[in-house]
mmCIF file of N, CA and C in Angstrom:
data_model
loop_
_atom_site.group_PDB
_atom_site.id
_atom_site.type_symbol
_atom_site.label_atom_id
_atom_site.label_comp_id
_atom_site.label_asym_id
_atom_site.label_seq_id
_atom_site.Cartn_x
_atom_site.Cartn_y
_atom_site.Cartn_z
ATOM 1 N N LEU A 551 101.613 94.485 92.722
ATOM 2 C CA LEU A 551 100.753 93.345 92.939
ATOM 3 C C LEU A 551 101.460 92.054 92.545
ATOM 4 N N ALA A 552 102.238 92.101 91.473
ATOM 5 C CA ALA A 552 102.949 90.907 91.018
ATOM 6 C C ALA A 552 103.905 90.387 92.089
ATOM 7 N N VAL A 553 104.584 91.288 92.795
ATOM 8 C CA VAL A 553 105.509 90.863 93.840
ATOM 9 C C VAL A 553 104.756 90.126 94.940
ATOM 10 N N MET A 554 103.609 90.648 95.342
ATOM 11 C CA MET A 554 102.857 90.018 96.418
ATOM 12 C C MET A 554 102.282 88.666 96.001
ATOM 13 N N LEU A 555 102.018 88.484 94.721
ATOM 14 C CA LEU A 555 101.461 87.218 94.240
ATOM 15 C C LEU A 555 102.526 86.183 93.914
ATOM 16 N N THR A 556 103.631 86.619 93.312
ATOM 17 C CA THR A 556 104.614 85.649 92.818
ATOM 18 C C THR A 556 106.010 85.830 93.387
ATOM 19 N N GLY A 557 106.236 86.876 94.153
ATOM 20 C CA GLY A 557 107.582 87.136 94.675
ATOM 21 C C GLY A 557 107.967 86.208 95.806
ATOM 22 N N THR A 558 109.234 86.190 96.091
ATOM 23 C CA THR A 558 109.741 85.414 97.222
ATOM 24 C C THR A 558 109.358 86.117 98.523
ATOM 25 N N GLU A 559 109.569 85.433 99.629
ATOM 26 C CA GLU A 559 109.296 86.045 100.926
ATOM 27 C C GLU A 559 110.140 87.310 101.099
ATOM 28 N N GLU A 560 111.398 87.251 100.694
ATOM 29 C CA GLU A 560 112.286 88.410 100.800
ATOM 30 C C GLU A 560 111.770 89.581 99.956
ATOM 31 N N ASP A 561 111.287 89.291 98.744
ATOM 32 C CA ASP A 561 110.727 90.334 97.883
ATOM 33 C C ASP A 561 109.529 90.997 98.551
ATOM 34 N N LYS A 562 108.663 90.187 99.139
ATOM 35 C CA LYS A 562 107.453 90.709 99.787
ATOM 36 C C LYS A 562 107.799 91.546 101.006
ATOM 37 N N LEU A 563 108.757 91.083 101.799
ATOM 38 C CA LEU A 563 109.173 91.849 102.970
ATOM 39 C C LEU A 563 109.830 93.167 102.563
ATOM 40 N N SER A 564 110.634 93.124 101.521
ATOM 41 C CA SER A 564 111.278 94.336 101.031
ATOM 42 C C SER A 564 110.246 95.341 100.524
ATOM 43 N N LEU A 565 109.252 94.855 99.797
ATOM 44 C CA LEU A 565 108.200 95.739 99.294
ATOM 45 C C LEU A 565 107.403 96.359 100.441
ATOM 46 N N SER A 566 107.008 95.539 101.415
ATOM 47 C CA SER A 566 106.223 96.097 102.517
ATOM 48 C C SER A 566 107.055 97.078 103.339
ATOM 49 N N PHE A 567 108.358 96.822 103.456
ATOM 50 C CA PHE A 567 109.235 97.777 104.140
ATOM 51 C C PHE A 567 109.251 99.107 103.395
ATOM 52 N N ARG A 568 109.412 99.048 102.076
ATOM 53 C CA ARG A 568 109.442 100.288 101.283
ATOM 54 C C ARG A 568 108.106 101.025 101.373
ATOM 55 N N MET A 569 107.010 100.289 101.495
ATOM 56 C CA MET A 569 105.705 100.933 101.647
ATOM 57 C C MET A 569 105.620 101.674 102.984
ATOM 58 N N ALA A 570 106.219 101.090 104.024
ATOM 59 C CA ALA A 570 106.205 101.729 105.344
ATOM 60 C C ALA A 570 107.185 102.895 105.422
ATOM 61 N N ASP A 571 108.247 102.846 104.645
ATOM 62 C CA ASP A 571 109.279 103.888 104.636
ATOM 63 C C ASP A 571 108.794 105.051 103.761
ATOM 64 N N ALA A 572 107.894 105.838 104.325
ATOM 65 C CA ALA A 572 107.226 106.891 103.556
ATOM 66 C C ALA A 572 108.205 107.894 102.956
ATOM 67 N N GLY A 573 109.284 108.171 103.638
ATOM 68 C CA GLY A 573 110.236 109.157 103.150
ATOM 69 C C GLY A 573 111.259 108.599 102.178
ATOM 70 N N GLY A 574 111.249 107.276 101.994
ATOM 71 C CA GLY A 574 112.217 106.664 101.094
ATOM 72 C C GLY A 574 113.653 106.794 101.575
ATOM 73 N N GLN A 575 113.832 106.896 102.895
ATOM 74 C CA GLN A 575 115.159 107.116 103.467
ATOM 75 C C GLN A 575 115.875 105.817 103.849
ATOM 76 N N GLY A 576 115.209 104.678 103.654
ATOM 77 C CA GLY A 576 115.825 103.409 104.026
ATOM 78 C C GLY A 576 115.613 103.035 105.475
ATOM 79 N N SER A 577 114.720 103.749 106.146
ATOM 80 C CA SER A 577 114.386 103.439 107.536
ATOM 81 C C SER A 577 112.964 103.901 107.826
ATOM 82 N N ILE A 578 112.353 103.242 108.796
ATOM 83 C CA ILE A 578 110.976 103.578 109.178
ATOM 84 C C ILE A 578 111.028 104.369 110.472
ATOM 85 N N HIS A 579 110.462 105.551 110.443
ATOM 86 C CA HIS A 579 110.381 106.410 111.620
ATOM 87 C C HIS A 579 109.056 106.155 112.329
ATOM 88 N N ARG A 580 108.948 106.609 113.559
ATOM 89 C CA ARG A 580 107.754 106.346 114.367
ATOM 90 C C ARG A 580 106.470 106.795 113.655
ATOM 91 N N ASP A 581 106.462 107.981 113.076
ATOM 92 C CA ASP A 581 105.256 108.464 112.383
ATOM 93 C C ASP A 581 104.944 107.597 111.167
ATOM 94 N N ASP A 582 105.993 107.170 110.436
ATOM 95 C CA ASP A 582 105.799 106.269 109.293
ATOM 96 C C ASP A 582 105.146 104.962 109.759
ATOM 97 N N PHE A 583 105.678 104.421 110.855
ATOM 98 C CA PHE A 583 105.187 103.155 111.379
ATOM 99 C C PHE A 583 103.718 103.274 111.783
ATOM 100 N N THR A 584 103.371 104.358 112.447
ATOM 101 C CA THR A 584 101.983 104.572 112.869
ATOM 102 C C THR A 584 101.066 104.663 111.660
ATOM 103 N N ARG A 585 101.460 105.437 110.647
ATOM 104 C CA ARG A 585 100.646 105.543 109.424
ATOM 105 C C ARG A 585 100.513 104.199 108.715
ATOM 106 N N PHE A 586 101.607 103.428 108.671
ATOM 107 C CA PHE A 586 101.604 102.110 108.029
ATOM 108 C C PHE A 586 100.614 101.171 108.717
ATOM 109 N N VAL A 587 100.669 101.110 110.041
ATOM 110 C CA VAL A 587 99.758 100.229 110.789
ATOM 111 C C VAL A 587 98.320 100.679 110.602
ATOM 112 N N ARG A 588 98.077 101.980 110.684
ATOM 113 C CA ARG A 588 96.711 102.495 110.498
ATOM 114 C C ARG A 588 96.201 102.219 109.072
ATOM 115 N N ALA A 589 97.032 102.413 108.079
ATOM 116 C CA ALA A 589 96.640 102.146 106.685
ATOM 117 C C ALA A 589 96.335 100.667 106.496
ATOM 118 N N TYR A 590 97.162 99.809 107.082
ATOM 119 C CA TYR A 590 96.916 98.370 106.976
ATOM 120 C C TYR A 590 95.577 98.021 107.609
ATOM 121 N N GLN A 591 95.334 98.546 108.798
ATOM 122 C CA GLN A 591 94.066 98.261 109.472
ATOM 123 C C GLN A 591 92.879 98.745 108.641
ATOM 124 N N ASN A 592 92.990 99.915 108.048
ATOM 125 C CA ASN A 592 91.904 100.429 107.216
ATOM 126 C C ASN A 592 91.671 99.549 105.997
ATOM 127 N N SER A 593 92.742 98.985 105.445
ATOM 128 C CA SER A 593 92.588 98.158 104.241
ATOM 129 C C SER A 593 91.953 96.806 104.542
ATOM 130 N N VAL A 594 92.082 96.304 105.752
ATOM 131 C CA VAL A 594 91.501 94.999 106.073
ATOM 132 C C VAL A 594 90.110 95.102 106.699
ATOM 133 N N LYS A 595 89.630 96.305 106.921
ATOM 134 C CA LYS A 595 88.302 96.475 107.515
ATOM 135 C C LYS A 595 87.206 95.832 106.679
ATOM 136 N N ALA A 596 87.405 95.756 105.378
ATOM 137 C CA ALA A 596 86.404 95.143 104.504
ATOM 138 C C ALA A 596 86.296 93.642 104.740
ATOM 139 N N PHE A 597 87.346 93.027 105.285
ATOM 140 C CA PHE A 597 87.379 91.577 105.463
ATOM 141 C C PHE A 597 87.251 91.133 106.908
ATOM 142 N N SER A 598 87.573 92.006 107.837
ATOM 143 C CA SER A 598 87.514 91.645 109.254
ATOM 144 C C SER A 598 87.301 92.903 110.080
ATOM 145 N N THR A 599 87.166 92.711 111.355
ATOM 146 C CA THR A 599 87.003 93.835 112.260
ATOM 147 C C THR A 599 88.191 93.855 113.211
ATOM 148 N N PRO A 600 89.255 94.572 112.821
ATOM 149 C CA PRO A 600 90.423 94.611 113.692
ATOM 150 C C PRO A 600 90.126 95.357 114.988
ATOM 151 N N GLU A 601 90.801 94.943 116.047
ATOM 152 C CA GLU A 601 90.648 95.653 117.315
ATOM 153 C C GLU A 601 91.236 97.049 117.174
ATOM 154 N N PRO A 602 90.545 98.054 117.713
ATOM 155 C CA PRO A 602 91.095 99.413 117.635
ATOM 156 C C PRO A 602 92.408 99.493 118.417
ATOM 157 N N LEU A 603 93.351 100.216 117.863
ATOM 158 C CA LEU A 603 94.658 100.368 118.500
ATOM 159 C C LEU A 603 94.875 101.817 118.884
ATOM 160 N N THR A 604 95.459 102.013 120.029
ATOM 161 C CA THR A 604 95.831 103.365 120.432
ATOM 162 C C THR A 604 97.209 103.681 119.858
ATOM 163 N N ASP A 605 97.494 104.950 119.726
ATOM 164 C CA ASP A 605 98.837 105.353 119.300
ATOM 165 C C ASP A 605 99.878 104.839 120.283
ATOM 166 N N GLU A 606 99.523 104.815 121.579
ATOM 167 C CA GLU A 606 100.463 104.344 122.593
ATOM 168 C C GLU A 606 100.846 102.886 122.344
ATOM 169 N N HIS A 607 99.875 102.058 121.961
ATOM 170 C CA HIS A 607 100.155 100.652 121.680
ATOM 171 C C HIS A 607 101.054 100.517 120.448
ATOM 172 N N ILE A 608 100.733 101.245 119.405
ATOM 173 C CA ILE A 608 101.553 101.215 118.188
ATOM 174 C C ILE A 608 102.967 101.689 118.496
ATOM 175 N N HIS A 609 103.093 102.757 119.268
ATOM 176 C CA HIS A 609 104.414 103.289 119.623
ATOM 177 C C HIS A 609 105.197 102.303 120.488
ATOM 178 N N SER A 610 104.503 101.573 121.344
ATOM 179 C CA SER A 610 105.157 100.573 122.184
ATOM 180 C C SER A 610 105.799 99.477 121.330
ATOM 181 N N VAL A 611 105.084 99.012 120.325
ATOM 182 C CA VAL A 611 105.640 97.995 119.429
ATOM 183 C C VAL A 611 106.810 98.578 118.638
ATOM 184 N N PHE A 612 106.653 99.816 118.177
ATOM 185 C CA PHE A 612 107.756 100.480 117.473
ATOM 186 C C PHE A 612 108.997 100.532 118.366
ATOM 187 N N ASP A 613 108.810 100.929 119.615
ATOM 188 C CA ASP A 613 109.943 101.053 120.538
ATOM 189 C C ASP A 613 110.617 99.705 120.798
ATOM 190 N N GLN A 614 109.839 98.611 120.809
ATOM 191 C CA GLN A 614 110.403 97.276 121.000
ATOM 192 C C GLN A 614 111.327 96.887 119.843
ATOM 193 N N CYS A 615 111.000 97.341 118.648
ATOM 194 C CA CYS A 615 111.673 96.853 117.446
ATOM 195 C C CYS A 615 112.664 97.837 116.844
ATOM 196 N N SER A 616 112.694 99.053 117.318
ATOM 197 C CA SER A 616 113.569 100.068 116.725
ATOM 198 C C SER A 616 114.876 100.180 117.506
ATOM 199 N N ARG A 617 115.823 100.869 116.882
ATOM 200 C CA ARG A 617 117.107 101.164 117.530
ATOM 201 C C ARG A 617 117.380 102.646 117.436
ATOM 202 N N ARG A 618 118.057 103.149 118.446
ATOM 203 C CA ARG A 618 118.445 104.560 118.432
ATOM 204 C C ARG A 618 119.681 104.713 117.541
ATOM 205 N N ARG A 619 119.610 105.638 116.615
ATOM 206 C CA ARG A 619 120.706 105.896 115.685
ATOM 207 C C ARG A 619 121.684 106.903 116.284
ATOM 208 N N LEU A 620 122.756 107.144 115.579
ATOM 209 C CA LEU A 620 123.772 108.077 116.066
ATOM 210 C C LEU A 620 123.215 109.474 116.304
ATOM 211 N N ASP A 621 122.214 109.856 115.506
ATOM 212 C CA ASP A 621 121.636 111.190 115.683
ATOM 213 C C ASP A 621 120.602 111.233 116.801
ATOM 214 N N GLY A 622 120.389 110.100 117.492
ATOM 215 C CA GLY A 622 119.464 110.047 118.610
ATOM 216 C C GLY A 622 118.053 109.624 118.245
ATOM 217 N N GLU A 623 117.746 109.589 116.967
ATOM 218 C CA GLU A 623 116.398 109.224 116.539
ATOM 219 C C GLU A 623 116.260 107.707 116.490
ATOM 220 N N LYS A 624 115.078 107.221 116.865
ATOM 221 C CA LYS A 624 114.811 105.784 116.794
ATOM 222 C C LYS A 624 114.151 105.472 115.449
ATOM 223 N N THR A 625 114.678 104.459 114.770
ATOM 224 C CA THR A 625 114.118 104.031 113.490
ATOM 225 C C THR A 625 114.204 102.511 113.394
ATOM 226 N N ILE A 626 113.495 101.976 112.411
ATOM 227 C CA ILE A 626 113.556 100.553 112.101
ATOM 228 C C ILE A 626 114.179 100.423 110.718
ATOM 229 N N MET A 627 115.282 99.670 110.652
ATOM 230 C CA MET A 627 115.946 99.402 109.380
ATOM 231 C C MET A 627 115.377 98.109 108.793
ATOM 232 N N LEU A 628 115.713 97.805 107.555
ATOM 233 C CA LEU A 628 115.158 96.634 106.874
ATOM 234 C C LEU A 628 115.394 95.349 107.667
ATOM 235 N N ASP A 629 116.606 95.119 108.164
ATOM 236 C CA ASP A 629 116.876 93.878 108.898
ATOM 237 C C ASP A 629 116.046 93.784 110.169
ATOM 238 N N GLU A 630 115.822 94.901 110.835
ATOM 239 C CA GLU A 630 114.987 94.918 112.040
ATOM 240 C C GLU A 630 113.524 94.674 111.679
ATOM 241 N N TYR A 631 113.092 95.233 110.554
ATOM 242 C CA TYR A 631 111.727 95.031 110.084
ATOM 243 C C TYR A 631 111.486 93.555 109.770
ATOM 244 N N VAL A 632 112.412 92.930 109.064
ATOM 245 C CA VAL A 632 112.284 91.514 108.714
ATOM 246 C C VAL A 632 112.194 90.676 109.991
ATOM 247 N N SER A 633 113.054 90.959 110.954
ATOM 248 C CA SER A 633 113.020 90.239 112.222
ATOM 249 C C SER A 633 111.687 90.445 112.933
ATOM 250 N N MET A 634 111.179 91.677 112.930
ATOM 251 C CA MET A 634 109.915 91.989 113.582
ATOM 252 C C MET A 634 108.773 91.202 112.945
ATOM 253 N N VAL A 635 108.735 91.169 111.628
ATOM 254 C CA VAL A 635 107.664 90.456 110.925
ATOM 255 C C VAL A 635 107.737 88.961 111.221
ATOM 256 N N ARG A 636 108.925 88.437 111.327
ATOM 257 C CA ARG A 636 109.093 86.995 111.528
ATOM 258 C C ARG A 636 108.940 86.551 112.975
ATOM 259 N N THR A 637 109.206 87.433 113.940
ATOM 260 C CA THR A 637 109.283 86.959 115.324
ATOM 261 C C THR A 637 108.468 87.739 116.346
ATOM 262 N N ASN A 638 108.025 88.946 116.034
ATOM 263 C CA ASN A 638 107.383 89.764 117.063
ATOM 264 C C ASN A 638 105.883 89.488 117.093
ATOM 265 N N LEU A 639 105.474 88.695 118.048
ATOM 266 C CA LEU A 639 104.070 88.311 118.182
ATOM 267 C C LEU A 639 103.169 89.531 118.336
ATOM 268 N N GLU A 640 103.610 90.506 119.102
ATOM 269 C CA GLU A 640 102.797 91.704 119.334
ATOM 270 C C GLU A 640 102.494 92.432 118.023
ATOM 271 N N PHE A 641 103.492 92.525 117.146
ATOM 272 C CA PHE A 641 103.294 93.170 115.847
ATOM 273 C C PHE A 641 102.311 92.372 114.997
ATOM 274 N N LEU A 642 102.475 91.043 114.955
ATOM 275 C CA LEU A 642 101.585 90.200 114.161
ATOM 276 C C LEU A 642 100.150 90.249 114.676
ATOM 277 N N LEU A 643 99.990 90.243 115.995
ATOM 278 C CA LEU A 643 98.647 90.351 116.577
ATOM 279 C C LEU A 643 98.037 91.722 116.276
ATOM 280 N N MET A 644 98.869 92.760 116.336
ATOM 281 C CA MET A 644 98.400 94.116 116.084
ATOM 282 C C MET A 644 97.828 94.236 114.675
ATOM 283 N N LEU A 645 98.451 93.554 113.712
ATOM 284 C CA LEU A 645 97.968 93.597 112.339
ATOM 285 C C LEU A 645 96.845 92.600 112.084
ATOM 286 N N GLY A 646 96.606 91.716 113.055
ATOM 287 C CA GLY A 646 95.567 90.712 112.870
ATOM 288 C C GLY A 646 96.015 89.560 111.984
ATOM 289 N N ILE A 647 97.313 89.420 111.802
ATOM 290 C CA ILE A 647 97.843 88.352 110.957
ATOM 291 C C ILE A 647 97.770 87.016 111.677
ATOM 292 N N VAL A 648 98.006 87.013 112.980
ATOM 293 C CA VAL A 648 97.896 85.806 113.788
ATOM 294 C C VAL A 648 96.821 86.065 114.833
ATOM 295 N N PRO A 649 95.691 85.366 114.745
ATOM 296 C CA PRO A 649 94.638 85.568 115.742
ATOM 297 C C PRO A 649 95.120 85.191 117.135
ATOM 298 N N PRO A 650 94.623 85.868 118.178
ATOM 299 C CA PRO A 650 95.021 85.525 119.551
ATOM 300 C C PRO A 650 94.792 84.037 119.815
ATOM 301 N N GLY A 651 95.746 83.374 120.483
ATOM 302 C CA GLY A 651 95.645 81.961 120.806
ATOM 303 C C GLY A 651 96.226 81.057 119.738
ATOM 304 N N ARG A 652 96.221 81.474 118.503
ATOM 305 C CA ARG A 652 96.724 80.622 117.427
ATOM 306 C C ARG A 652 98.240 80.459 117.507
ATOM 307 N N TRP A 653 98.951 81.525 117.849
ATOM 308 C CA TRP A 653 100.412 81.475 117.952
ATOM 309 C C TRP A 653 100.820 80.406 118.968
ATOM 310 N N ARG A 654 100.143 80.390 120.113
ATOM 311 C CA ARG A 654 100.473 79.442 121.172
ATOM 312 C C ARG A 654 100.303 78.019 120.661
ATOM 313 N N ARG A 655 99.205 77.744 119.980
ATOM 314 C CA ARG A 655 98.962 76.393 119.459
ATOM 315 C C ARG A 655 100.033 76.020 118.445
ATOM 316 N N ARG A 656 100.416 76.977 117.601
ATOM 317 C CA ARG A 656 101.432 76.703 116.587
ATOM 318 C C ARG A 656 102.785 76.409 117.225
ATOM 319 N N VAL A 657 103.139 77.163 118.246
ATOM 320 C CA VAL A 657 104.429 76.997 118.912
ATOM 321 C C VAL A 657 104.457 75.674 119.670
ATOM 322 N N GLU A 658 103.339 75.322 120.332
ATOM 323 C CA GLU A 658 103.280 74.106 121.126
ATOM 324 C C GLU A 658 103.235 72.856 120.256
ATOM 325 N N ALA A 659 102.762 72.991 119.015
ATOM 326 C CA ALA A 659 102.610 71.819 118.150
ATOM 327 C C ALA A 659 103.921 71.219 117.728
#
C-alpha cells in the first residue's frame, strides 16, 4: 500500500507488473493477464460498473502488447507492460482508467 501511495510512477508500475506476474517468472503470460484484468475489474465493482469483458477481448489486448519468445510462447515483459500502461488506449479503456471519449479530448487539447 505504501508504494501505491508514496512511490514513484516506476515503483507503482513495477509493483503492478509483479502482481500480474503470478508465477514470479519476470513475464506475464496470457492466463496471468486474464486473471489480472478480471481481478482488477472485480476490485473496482464497488466504485463503478465496468463493462463486461470477454476472454477474446482480453486476449486481443494481450496479443497486441506481447511478444513471442524463443520458446514460441507469447509473454509481456516489464518494458512492454510499462509501454502498454502508458500508451495502449484499449488496455486503459478495458480497465476503466480512461472513460470512453476522454482520451480523445485529452489528446486534442
